[in-house]
Amino acid sequence: MSVDTIDIKVIKIHRLAEDGHLKAFVDLGVNDVFLIKGVRVVEGKNGLFVSMPVEQGKDEKWYERVRCLNKDVSSIITQKVLEAYTA
């Protein structure tokens, strides 16, 4: 699939009022047919970054629920989420 055929939209941003590292939860729409809920905006030591949804397993480890397999699409997601968050 070509990156040109992927349309990613920020559907909703839930900003957190707390002063922690987690800044917001974001819902993304993909091609108006797929919804990714729980994308996170996090403040790291090198600035803001985007993290995909995770779930804690019975072994107390954290596992990604959604993973982007294409670096170009991952960059587009990061760009769109951070643009929407900082707007």
mmCIF file of C-alpha atoms in Angstrom:
data_model
loop_
_atom_site.group_PDB
_atom_site.id
_atom_site.type_symbol
_atom_site.label_atom_id
_atom_site.label_comp_id
_atom_site.label_asym_id
_atom_site.label_seq_id
_atom_site.Cartn_x
_atom_site.Cartn_y
_atom_site.Cartn_z
ATOM 1 C CA MET A 1 0.000 0.000 0.000
ATOM 2 C CA SER A 2 1.316 3.418 -0.937
ATOM 3 C CA VAL A 3 1.704 6.045 1.776
ATOM 4 C CA ASP A 4 -0.166 8.421 -0.563
ATOM 5 C CA THR A 5 -3.345 6.363 -0.162
ATOM 6 C CA ILE A 6 -3.359 6.584 3.648
ATOM 7 C CA ASP A 7 -5.417 9.391 5.167
ATOM 8 C CA ILE A 8 -4.794 9.838 8.889
ATOM 9 C CA LYS A 9 -6.940 12.277 10.872
ATOM 10 C CA VAL A 10 -6.893 13.265 14.518
ATOM 11 C CA ILE A 11 -10.472 12.612 15.648
ATOM 12 C CA LYS A 12 -10.232 13.587 19.299
ATOM 13 C CA ILE A 13 -7.617 14.854 21.769
ATOM 14 C CA HIS A 14 -8.073 14.413 25.497
ATOM 15 C CA ARG A 15 -5.506 16.662 27.195
ATOM 16 C CA LEU A 16 -4.542 15.757 30.751
ATOM 17 C CA ALA A 17 -4.393 18.501 33.380
ATOM 18 C CA GLU A 18 -1.850 16.701 35.544
ATOM 19 C CA ASP A 19 1.802 17.672 35.560
ATOM 20 C CA GLY A 20 3.162 14.202 34.699
ATOM 21 C CA HIS A 21 4.905 12.896 31.592
ATOM 22 C CA LEU A 22 1.663 11.762 29.948
ATOM 23 C CA LYS A 23 0.166 14.821 28.237
ATOM 24 C CA ALA A 24 -2.776 13.546 26.178
ATOM 25 C CA PHE A 25 -4.692 10.627 24.719
ATOM 26 C CA VAL A 26 -5.552 10.832 21.018
ATOM 27 C CA ASP A 27 -7.990 8.961 18.783
ATOM 28 C CA LEU A 28 -6.927 8.592 15.139
ATOM 29 C CA GLY A 29 -9.036 7.816 12.081
ATOM 30 C CA VAL A 30 -7.426 5.946 9.197
ATOM 31 C CA ASN A 31 -9.044 6.332 5.770
ATOM 32 C CA ASP A 32 -12.389 7.027 7.491
ATOM 33 C CA VAL A 33 -12.807 3.265 8.096
ATOM 34 C CA PHE A 34 -10.488 2.434 10.995
ATOM 35 C CA LEU A 35 -10.214 3.989 14.476
ATOM 36 C CA ILE A 36 -7.173 3.777 16.744
ATOM 37 C CA LYS A 37 -7.993 4.812 20.316
ATOM 38 C CA GLY A 38 -5.474 5.511 23.050
ATOM 39 C CA VAL A 39 -2.502 6.909 21.151
ATOM 40 C CA ARG A 40 -0.497 8.849 23.751
ATOM 41 C CA VAL A 41 1.431 12.120 23.708
ATOM 42 C CA VAL A 42 4.298 11.840 26.186
ATOM 43 C CA GLU A 43 6.906 14.339 27.404
ATOM 44 C CA GLY A 44 10.291 12.625 27.330
ATOM 45 C CA LYS A 45 13.748 13.929 28.160
ATOM 46 C CA ASN A 46 14.183 14.938 24.492
ATOM 47 C CA GLY A 47 10.730 16.524 24.095
ATOM 48 C CA LEU A 48 7.288 15.323 23.058
ATOM 49 C CA PHE A 49 6.809 11.972 21.355
ATOM 50 C CA VAL A 50 3.891 9.801 20.255
ATOM 51 C CA SER A 51 3.331 6.320 21.664
ATOM 52 C CA MET A 52 0.904 3.727 20.390
ATOM 53 C CA PRO A 53 -1.652 2.119 22.730
ATOM 54 C CA VAL A 54 -0.294 -0.427 25.208
ATOM 55 C CA GLU A 55 -1.790 -3.013 27.516
ATOM 56 C CA GLN A 56 -0.336 -4.572 30.655
ATOM 57 C CA GLY A 57 -0.168 -8.343 30.559
ATOM 58 C CA LYS A 58 -0.616 -10.783 33.426
ATOM 59 C CA ASP A 59 3.177 -10.893 33.691
ATOM 60 C CA GLU A 60 3.123 -7.130 34.558
ATOM 61 C CA LYS A 61 4.946 -6.265 31.298
ATOM 62 C CA TRP A 62 3.563 -3.716 28.830
ATOM 63 C CA TYR A 63 2.703 -4.775 25.277
ATOM 64 C CA GLU A 64 1.807 -2.663 22.241
ATOM 65 C CA ARG A 65 -1.774 -3.123 21.071
ATOM 66 C CA VAL A 66 -1.112 -1.379 17.761
ATOM 67 C CA ARG A 67 2.183 -1.272 15.904
ATOM 68 C CA CYS A 68 3.038 0.669 12.775
ATOM 69 C CA LEU A 69 5.123 -1.447 10.409
ATOM 70 C CA ASN A 70 5.988 1.360 7.983
ATOM 71 C CA LYS A 71 8.409 4.141 9.036
ATOM 72 C CA ASP A 72 6.844 6.668 6.650
ATOM 73 C CA VAL A 73 3.373 6.087 8.090
ATOM 74 C CA SER A 74 4.779 6.237 11.617
ATOM 75 C CA SER A 75 6.319 9.628 10.798
ATOM 76 C CA ILE A 76 3.008 10.877 9.387
ATOM 77 C CA ILE A 77 1.180 9.757 12.538
ATOM 78 C CA THR A 78 3.717 11.493 14.774
ATOM 79 C CA GLN A 79 3.567 14.681 12.712
ATOM 80 C CA LYS A 80 -0.241 14.850 12.637
ATOM 81 C CA VAL A 81 -0.654 14.045 16.338
ATOM 82 C CA LEU A 82 1.944 16.564 17.511
ATOM 83 C CA GLU A 83 0.595 19.269 15.176
ATOM 84 C CA ALA A 84 -2.898 18.757 16.576
ATOM 85 C CA TYR A 85 -1.654 18.645 20.165
ATOM 86 C CA THR A 86 0.385 21.865 19.913
ATOM 87 C CA ALA A 87 -2.275 23.793 17.952
#
